[in-house]
Short mmCIF file of C-alpha atoms and ligand atoms in Angstrom, two decimals:
data_model
loop_
_atom_site.label_atom_id
_atom_site.label_comp_id
_atom_site.label_asym_id
_atom_site.label_seq_id
_atom_site.Cartn_x
_atom_site.Cartn_y
_atom_site.Cartn_z
CA MET A 90 78.91 79.67 88.97
CA LYS A 91 81.96 81.60 87.77
CA LYS A 92 85.20 80.75 89.54
CA TYR A 93 87.89 83.40 89.73
CA LEU A 94 91.54 83.22 90.70
CA ILE A 95 92.21 86.72 91.98
CA THR A 96 95.74 87.59 93.09
CA GLY A 97 96.99 90.30 95.42
CA CYS A 98 93.53 90.90 96.86
CA ALA A 99 94.70 91.51 100.43
CA GLY A 100 96.04 94.80 99.08
CA PHE A 101 94.28 98.08 98.36
CA ILE A 102 92.46 97.68 95.04
CA GLY A 103 92.05 93.92 95.34
CA SER A 104 90.30 94.02 98.70
CA ASN A 105 87.91 96.67 97.39
CA PHE A 106 87.32 94.41 94.39
CA VAL A 107 86.45 91.44 96.65
CA TYR A 108 83.76 93.50 98.42
CA TYR A 109 82.47 94.88 95.11
CA MET A 110 82.07 91.38 93.61
CA LEU A 111 80.55 89.82 96.74
CA ARG A 112 77.98 92.63 96.84
CA LYS A 113 77.15 92.21 93.18
CA TYR A 114 77.12 88.43 92.61
CA GLU A 115 75.31 85.84 94.69
CA ASP A 116 76.77 82.87 92.83
CA ILE A 117 80.54 83.32 92.58
CA LEU A 118 83.78 81.86 93.91
CA LEU A 119 86.76 84.14 94.50
CA VAL A 120 90.02 82.35 95.34
CA ASN A 121 92.36 85.05 96.60
CA LEU A 122 96.08 84.22 96.30
CA ASP A 123 98.22 86.74 98.17
CA LYS A 124 101.74 86.56 99.53
CA LEU A 125 100.95 89.03 102.32
CA THR A 126 103.90 91.32 101.73
CA TYR A 127 104.07 94.56 103.75
CA ALA A 128 101.20 95.79 101.50
CA GLY A 129 98.95 92.78 102.02
CA ASN A 130 96.78 92.86 105.10
CA LEU A 131 94.22 90.31 106.25
CA GLU A 132 92.47 93.08 108.18
CA ASN A 133 91.40 94.41 104.77
CA LEU A 134 89.38 91.23 104.30
CA LYS A 135 87.67 91.10 107.70
CA GLY A 136 84.28 91.66 106.09
CA THR A 137 84.58 88.36 104.19
CA GLU A 138 84.79 86.22 107.33
CA GLY A 139 82.29 83.37 107.21
CA ASP A 140 81.52 83.97 103.51
CA SER A 141 82.18 80.73 101.62
CA ARG A 142 82.28 82.61 98.29
CA HIS A 143 85.75 83.95 99.24
CA VAL A 144 88.70 81.63 99.89
CA PHE A 145 92.02 83.09 101.00
CA VAL A 146 95.29 81.33 100.13
CA GLN A 147 98.59 82.74 101.34
CA GLY A 148 101.20 82.22 98.63
CA ASP A 149 103.38 83.67 95.91
CA ILE A 150 102.26 84.11 92.30
CA CYS A 151 105.80 82.98 91.36
CA ASP A 152 105.15 79.57 92.97
CA LYS A 153 104.21 77.49 89.93
CA ALA A 154 103.45 74.30 91.88
CA LEU A 155 100.99 76.15 94.11
CA VAL A 156 99.27 77.98 91.25
CA THR A 157 98.97 74.70 89.28
CA GLU A 158 97.46 72.99 92.33
CA LEU A 159 94.89 75.80 92.64
CA PHE A 160 93.92 75.44 88.97
CA GLN A 161 93.48 71.68 89.47
CA LYS A 162 91.44 72.15 92.60
CA TYR A 163 89.13 74.95 91.45
CA ASP A 164 89.00 74.76 87.62
CA PHE A 165 88.98 78.57 87.23
CA ASP A 166 87.05 80.43 84.55
CA TYR A 167 88.95 83.67 85.08
CA VAL A 168 92.28 84.92 86.39
CA ILE A 169 92.56 88.55 87.46
CA ASN A 170 96.10 89.53 88.38
CA PHE A 171 96.24 92.42 90.83
CA ALA A 172 99.34 91.13 92.66
CA ALA A 173 102.31 93.44 92.27
CA GLU A 174 104.94 95.45 93.97
CA SER A 175 103.20 98.76 93.45
CA HIS A 176 105.19 101.65 94.91
CA VAL A 177 107.43 103.73 92.62
CA ASP A 178 109.71 104.97 95.43
CA ARG A 179 110.40 101.41 96.58
CA SER A 180 111.17 100.42 92.98
CA ILE A 181 113.78 103.16 92.80
CA ALA A 182 115.42 101.83 95.98
CA ASN A 183 115.11 98.10 95.15
CA PRO A 184 114.16 97.19 91.56
CA GLU A 185 114.86 93.42 91.72
CA ILE A 186 111.71 92.40 93.60
CA PHE A 187 109.68 94.34 91.01
CA VAL A 188 111.06 92.10 88.27
CA GLU A 189 110.41 88.97 90.32
CA THR A 190 106.80 89.67 91.24
CA ASN A 191 105.60 91.88 88.43
CA VAL A 192 107.33 90.16 85.51
CA LEU A 193 108.14 86.58 86.58
CA GLY A 194 104.96 86.30 88.65
CA THR A 195 102.84 87.37 85.69
CA VAL A 196 104.58 84.90 83.37
CA THR A 197 104.03 82.12 85.93
CA LEU A 198 100.30 82.88 86.04
CA LEU A 199 100.11 82.99 82.24
CA GLN A 200 101.89 79.64 81.93
CA CYS A 201 99.65 77.98 84.53
CA ALA A 202 96.52 79.37 82.86
CA LYS A 203 97.77 78.12 79.49
CA GLU A 204 98.48 74.66 80.88
CA ALA A 205 94.98 74.51 82.36
CA TRP A 206 93.01 76.07 79.50
CA TYR A 207 94.86 75.31 76.24
CA ASN A 208 94.40 72.18 74.19
CA THR A 209 97.80 71.94 72.50
CA GLU A 210 96.74 69.46 69.81
CA ALA A 211 93.54 71.19 68.78
CA ARG A 212 95.08 74.63 69.46
CA THR A 213 91.88 75.71 71.15
CA TRP A 214 91.15 77.42 74.44
CA LYS A 215 88.58 76.28 76.93
CA ASP A 216 85.33 78.15 76.35
CA GLY A 217 84.56 81.12 78.57
CA THR A 218 88.01 81.52 80.08
CA LYS A 219 89.95 84.77 80.34
CA TYR A 220 93.10 86.22 81.89
CA LEU A 221 92.89 89.88 82.93
CA GLN A 222 96.03 91.84 83.76
CA VAL A 223 95.55 94.89 85.99
CA SER A 224 98.08 97.35 84.65
CA THR A 225 98.70 101.06 84.99
CA ASP A 226 98.76 104.28 82.98
CA GLU A 227 102.39 104.64 84.10
CA VAL A 228 103.46 102.22 81.34
CA TYR A 229 102.81 105.00 78.81
CA GLY A 230 105.44 107.30 80.38
CA ALA A 231 104.77 110.98 80.99
CA LEU A 232 102.70 113.59 79.15
CA GLY A 233 103.46 117.22 78.46
CA THR A 234 100.82 119.84 79.19
CA GLU A 235 98.51 118.55 76.44
CA GLY A 236 97.00 115.28 75.21
CA TYR A 237 95.99 112.03 76.85
CA PHE A 238 97.12 108.41 76.99
CA MET A 239 95.16 106.31 74.48
CA GLU A 240 95.29 102.50 74.28
CA THR A 241 97.38 103.02 71.13
CA THR A 242 99.96 105.25 72.84
CA PRO A 243 103.35 103.47 72.65
CA LEU A 244 104.66 102.15 75.96
CA ASN A 245 107.49 104.33 77.26
CA PRO A 246 107.96 103.63 80.97
CA HIS A 247 110.51 105.50 83.08
CA SER A 248 110.58 104.09 86.61
CA PRO A 249 111.62 100.54 87.53
CA TYR A 250 108.00 100.01 88.66
CA SER A 251 106.44 101.11 85.39
CA SER A 252 109.10 99.24 83.40
CA SER A 253 108.22 96.01 85.20
CA LYS A 254 104.49 96.60 84.61
CA ALA A 255 105.13 97.35 80.91
CA SER A 256 107.20 94.19 80.60
CA ALA A 257 104.34 92.18 82.13
CA ASP A 258 101.89 93.78 79.68
CA HIS A 259 104.11 92.72 76.78
CA PHE A 260 104.08 89.12 78.03
CA VAL A 261 100.30 89.12 78.39
CA GLN A 262 99.98 90.49 74.85
CA ALA A 263 102.54 87.92 73.64
CA PHE A 264 100.46 85.04 75.05
CA HIS A 265 97.51 86.39 73.08
CA ASP A 266 99.44 86.99 69.88
CA THR A 267 101.41 83.72 70.03
CA TYR A 268 98.95 81.19 71.44
CA GLY A 269 95.63 83.03 71.03
CA MET A 270 95.15 83.25 74.79
CA PRO A 271 91.93 85.06 75.76
CA ILE A 272 93.21 88.13 77.58
CA ASN A 273 92.41 91.72 78.47
CA ILE A 274 94.67 94.38 79.91
CA THR A 275 93.29 97.32 81.89
CA ARG A 276 95.41 100.44 82.44
CA CYS A 277 94.04 102.74 85.08
CA SER A 278 95.10 106.03 86.60
CA ASN A 279 95.92 106.70 90.28
CA ASN A 280 93.34 105.10 92.57
CA TYR A 281 92.27 106.45 95.95
CA GLY A 282 89.84 105.22 98.60
CA PRO A 283 89.60 102.90 101.64
CA TYR A 284 92.35 100.39 102.54
CA GLN A 285 95.19 102.15 100.67
CA PHE A 286 98.55 101.68 102.38
CA PRO A 287 99.94 104.99 103.71
CA GLU A 288 103.03 104.98 101.51
CA LYS A 289 100.89 106.47 98.71
CA LEU A 290 100.16 110.18 98.49
CA ILE A 291 96.61 110.54 99.86
CA PRO A 292 96.69 108.15 102.87
CA LEU A 293 100.23 109.29 103.74
CA MET A 294 99.06 112.90 103.87
CA ILE A 295 95.96 112.01 105.91
CA HIS A 296 98.12 110.10 108.39
CA ASN A 297 100.70 112.88 108.72
CA VAL A 298 98.13 115.68 109.04
CA LYS A 299 96.39 113.82 111.85
CA GLN A 300 99.69 113.70 113.70
CA HIS A 301 100.67 117.28 112.80
CA LYS A 302 103.72 115.84 111.05
CA PRO A 303 105.39 117.63 108.08
CA LEU A 304 103.83 116.87 104.68
CA PRO A 305 106.57 115.91 102.21
CA VAL A 306 105.71 117.28 98.75
CA TYR A 307 108.20 116.16 96.10
CA GLY A 308 109.73 119.06 94.14
CA ASP A 309 107.35 121.88 93.25
CA GLY A 310 104.25 119.69 93.74
CA MET A 311 102.98 120.59 90.27
CA GLN A 312 103.14 116.99 88.99
CA ILE A 313 99.71 115.96 87.76
CA ARG A 314 97.93 112.68 88.46
CA ASP A 315 94.48 111.63 87.21
CA TRP A 316 92.55 110.43 90.30
CA LEU A 317 90.07 107.55 90.14
CA TYR A 318 87.88 106.42 93.04
CA VAL A 319 88.70 102.76 93.68
CA GLU A 320 85.11 101.53 93.45
CA ASP A 321 84.80 102.97 89.95
CA HIS A 322 87.93 101.05 89.03
CA CYS A 323 86.45 97.82 90.47
CA LYS A 324 83.33 98.35 88.35
CA ALA A 325 85.53 98.71 85.26
CA ILE A 326 87.42 95.48 85.95
CA ASP A 327 84.18 93.57 86.40
CA MET A 328 82.85 94.98 83.12
CA VAL A 329 86.05 94.13 81.24
CA VAL A 330 86.36 90.59 82.57
CA ASN A 331 82.70 89.87 81.83
CA GLY A 332 82.23 91.87 78.63
CA GLY A 333 85.58 93.06 77.26
CA LYS A 334 86.45 92.01 73.73
CA ILE A 335 89.15 89.32 73.76
CA GLY A 336 92.66 90.67 73.17
CA GLU A 337 91.78 94.30 73.89
CA VAL A 338 93.38 96.88 76.16
CA TYR A 339 91.09 99.28 78.06
CA ASN A 340 92.20 102.53 79.68
CA VAL A 341 90.32 103.45 82.85
CA GLY A 342 90.33 107.05 84.06
CA ALA A 343 87.94 109.66 85.39
CA HIS A 344 89.28 112.83 83.68
CA ASN A 345 90.14 114.10 87.09
CA GLU A 346 93.60 115.63 86.77
CA ARG A 347 94.99 117.54 89.72
CA PRO A 348 98.46 118.72 90.76
CA ASN A 349 99.79 117.01 93.88
CA ILE A 350 99.96 120.26 95.83
CA LEU A 351 96.22 120.77 95.33
CA ILE A 352 95.52 117.27 96.65
CA VAL A 353 97.62 117.99 99.74
CA LYS A 354 95.86 121.32 100.33
CA THR A 355 92.47 119.61 99.96
CA VAL A 356 93.41 117.01 102.59
CA ILE A 357 94.58 119.80 104.95
CA GLU A 358 91.37 121.79 104.53
CA GLN A 359 89.11 118.76 104.91
CA LEU A 360 90.82 117.55 108.08
CA ARG A 361 91.00 121.05 109.61
CA ASN A 362 87.22 121.34 109.22
CA ARG A 363 86.38 117.76 110.16
CA LEU A 364 88.61 117.73 113.25
CA ARG A 365 87.84 121.38 114.10
CA ASP A 366 91.57 121.92 114.57
CA ASP A 367 92.86 125.34 113.47
CA SER A 368 96.46 124.25 113.99
CA ILE A 369 96.14 122.12 110.83
CA THR A 370 97.38 124.60 108.22
CA GLU A 371 99.41 124.71 105.02
CA ASP A 372 102.44 125.49 107.19
CA LEU A 373 102.77 121.71 107.53
CA ILE A 374 103.77 121.45 103.85
CA ARG A 375 107.48 120.81 103.18
CA HIS A 376 108.77 120.86 99.63
CA VAL A 377 111.40 118.10 99.67
CA GLU A 378 113.87 116.71 97.15
CA ASP A 379 112.09 115.50 94.01
CA ARG A 380 111.65 111.81 93.14
CA LEU A 381 114.27 110.59 90.65
CA GLY A 382 112.88 110.45 87.10
CA HIS A 383 109.57 111.86 88.36
CA ASP A 384 106.87 111.68 85.66
CA ARG A 385 105.33 115.14 85.27
CA ARG A 386 101.83 114.38 84.12
CA TYR A 387 99.49 111.41 83.60
CA GLY A 388 96.11 111.75 81.92
CA ILE A 389 93.88 108.95 80.62
CA ASP A 390 91.49 109.02 77.70
CA PRO A 391 88.72 106.58 78.76
CA THR A 392 86.62 106.93 75.58
CA LYS A 393 87.07 103.30 74.50
CA ILE A 394 85.76 101.69 77.69
CA LYS A 395 82.88 104.19 77.74
CA ASN A 396 81.88 103.54 74.12
CA ASP A 397 82.48 99.78 74.03
CA LEU A 398 81.33 98.73 77.49
CA GLY A 399 79.28 101.64 78.81
CA TRP A 400 81.60 102.24 81.77
CA TYR A 401 81.64 105.66 83.38
CA PRO A 402 83.01 106.90 86.72
CA GLU A 403 80.25 107.50 89.26
CA THR A 404 82.24 109.26 91.97
CA PRO A 405 83.27 112.90 91.50
CA PHE A 406 86.51 113.73 93.31
CA GLU A 407 84.72 116.08 95.72
CA ARG A 408 82.63 113.14 96.98
CA GLY A 409 85.37 110.50 96.70
CA ILE A 410 87.80 112.45 98.85
CA VAL A 411 85.15 112.96 101.57
CA LEU A 412 84.32 109.23 101.53
CA THR A 413 88.03 108.44 101.74
CA ILE A 414 88.73 110.80 104.63
CA ASP A 415 85.62 109.51 106.42
CA TRP A 416 86.91 105.97 106.09
CA TYR A 417 90.35 106.82 107.50
CA LEU A 418 88.81 108.73 110.39
CA GLN A 419 86.53 105.81 111.19
CA ASN A 420 89.30 103.23 110.91
CA GLU A 421 92.00 104.59 113.20
CA GLU A 422 92.80 101.13 114.48
CA TRP A 423 93.52 99.93 110.94
CA MET A 424 95.89 102.86 110.44
CA ASN A 425 97.55 102.27 113.82
CA HIS A 426 98.21 98.64 112.94
CA VAL A 427 99.69 99.31 109.50
CA THR A 428 101.87 102.18 110.70
CA SER A 429 103.40 100.40 113.68
CA GLY A 430 106.69 98.48 113.45
CA ASN A 431 108.20 98.25 109.97
CA TYR A 432 106.34 101.28 108.63
CA GLN A 433 108.30 103.57 110.95
CA LYS A 434 111.57 102.15 109.62
CA TYR A 435 110.34 102.53 106.04
CA TYR A 436 109.30 106.13 106.62
CA GLU A 437 112.58 107.10 108.25
CA ALA A 438 114.67 105.46 105.50
CA MET A 439 112.57 106.85 102.63
CA TYR A 440 112.23 110.41 103.90
CA LYS A 441 115.54 110.75 105.77
CA GLY A 442 117.41 113.84 104.61
CA LYS A 443 114.48 114.94 102.43
P1 NAD B 787 99.01 97.06 96.82
O1 NAD B 787 100.48 97.28 96.92
O2 NAD B 787 98.11 97.74 97.78
O3 NAD B 787 98.70 95.50 96.94
C1 NAD B 787 99.47 94.53 96.29
C2 NAD B 787 99.07 93.16 96.83
O4 NAD B 787 99.82 92.17 96.13
C3 NAD B 787 99.39 92.98 98.32
O5 NAD B 787 98.29 92.39 98.98
C4 NAD B 787 100.59 92.05 98.31
O6 NAD B 787 100.67 91.22 99.47
C5 NAD B 787 100.34 91.24 97.06
N1 NAD B 787 101.58 90.66 96.49
C6 NAD B 787 102.76 91.29 96.27
N2 NAD B 787 103.64 90.43 95.77
C7 NAD B 787 103.00 89.23 95.63
C8 NAD B 787 103.38 87.97 95.14
N3 NAD B 787 104.61 87.74 94.69
N4 NAD B 787 102.47 86.97 95.14
C9 NAD B 787 101.22 87.17 95.62
N5 NAD B 787 100.81 88.35 96.11
C10 NAD B 787 101.68 89.38 96.10
O7 NAD B 787 98.64 97.41 95.33
P2 NAD B 787 97.31 98.08 94.73
O8 NAD B 787 97.45 99.55 94.85
O9 NAD B 787 96.13 97.39 95.28
O10 NAD B 787 97.49 97.72 93.20
C11 NAD B 787 96.91 96.55 92.64
C12 NAD B 787 97.29 96.47 91.17
O11 NAD B 787 96.83 97.64 90.49
C13 NAD B 787 98.79 96.42 90.93
O12 NAD B 787 99.03 95.50 89.88
C14 NAD B 787 99.16 97.83 90.52
O13 NAD B 787 100.28 97.83 89.65
C15 NAD B 787 97.90 98.26 89.80
N6 NAD B 787 97.64 99.73 89.83
C16 NAD B 787 97.51 100.38 91.01
C17 NAD B 787 97.23 101.75 91.00
C18 NAD B 787 97.02 102.52 92.28
O14 NAD B 787 96.77 103.73 92.21
N7 NAD B 787 97.07 101.92 93.44
C19 NAD B 787 97.13 102.44 89.80
C20 NAD B 787 97.30 101.73 88.61
C21 NAD B 787 97.53 100.37 88.64
P1 TYD B 788 102.06 107.91 94.63
O1 TYD B 788 100.87 107.91 95.50
O2 TYD B 788 103.32 107.27 95.12
O3 TYD B 788 101.62 107.31 93.23
P2 TYD B 788 102.40 107.26 91.80
O4 TYD B 788 103.82 107.57 92.02
O5 TYD B 788 102.19 105.85 91.38
O6 TYD B 788 101.69 108.26 90.92
O7 TYD B 788 102.42 109.42 94.27
C1 TYD B 788 101.47 110.28 93.67
C2 TYD B 788 102.16 111.60 93.39
O8 TYD B 788 102.48 112.22 94.65
C3 TYD B 788 103.49 111.43 92.68
O9 TYD B 788 103.64 112.53 91.75
C4 TYD B 788 104.54 111.54 93.78
C5 TYD B 788 103.88 112.47 94.78
N1 TYD B 788 104.25 112.24 96.20
C6 TYD B 788 104.71 113.31 96.99
O10 TYD B 788 104.82 114.45 96.52
N2 TYD B 788 105.03 113.05 98.29
C7 TYD B 788 104.93 111.81 98.84
O11 TYD B 788 105.28 111.64 100.05
C8 TYD B 788 104.44 110.74 98.03
C9 TYD B 788 104.29 109.36 98.59
C10 TYD B 788 104.10 111.01 96.71
#
């Protein structure tokens, strides 16, 4: 039985990953270490209740004593680090916590894995172990109108968020280059799907449309993101952890580039039809002040993961967006819970004056 330490899996991608792995593997142990920040939500994991293959531990990836104790208790084969502060706008307002979690937290996990897996005298690593860092295409910076991010593209991050993720990637690579640690890094494009916190573009727009609230589009709305359905990303992580060549970076993207304004218009049209509400129109769109240092375009070249591991995205955007909207319509209670209390304060502070 493979034993995984998975971190940050009460969040969006991690909780989807838990369900993906439990569906796929009978014989598995997933120990889920999550601090439960504003983005972590035990409701995301309701479907794991009573399943002994998933163990939830509330805690911080920066807590070395706790992580060491977990290694001693469970003797992990794999670590997959999803845990992060993940929102660019929050990183612009408060960069320090991004350094703590994304950089120091990653280094803590690397150190604990090294202490558990590395034989210092023989300079060998325990067989079959691997550390996988879930990174982002944002570490590459921004593209012009042409070309794609390759694994060989130099890192050139702009936001405090992407700078912290790039720094973490450098540490992961350094543990491989210096100590020979068995690692992989995955860099994916923008994910969408169930359980995404409504600070990110798609769930925020779904939430606002449903309430007939203005839809804040930053600047001209012509910034381009490359959208990946979350389940396709989960499939890629599983393939990399179980088959990726040691030391390699894999880009994960679906060649699905769209300007933000088109995404917003798609959400409007879908919800107008689904809710049969003709008052849902593009008049809700408000072009607001642009994000500072806003990256203009991201676009991933996923050729390497396709050729080396046979990964391909199974969900075209037209289907993925319908599945996503369906999920949000069917899970109103989830949305009500995550948007009560602190979310209101966040929204007012972040969008005030915009
Ligand atoms: P998320 O914000 O939804 O979830 C992050 C999770 O990490 C939360 O459950 C939170 O409680 C937990 N966490 C935060 N700080 C922690 C700490 N110090 N210790 C333990 N747990 C902590 O994020 P997500 O969208 O699911 O992203 C997961 C990973 O994927 C991140 O590393 C992110 O950088 C990366 N990524 C996300 C996207 C995307 O589109 N969402 C795209 C590319 C890469
Ligand atoms: P986001 O979902 O925050 O992801 P990221 O910044 O990591 O790409 O934003 C996606 C795009 O949508 C990005 O170009 C910023 C833009 N955006 C808006 O125009 N309005 C919004 O209210 C939000 C949250 C994002």
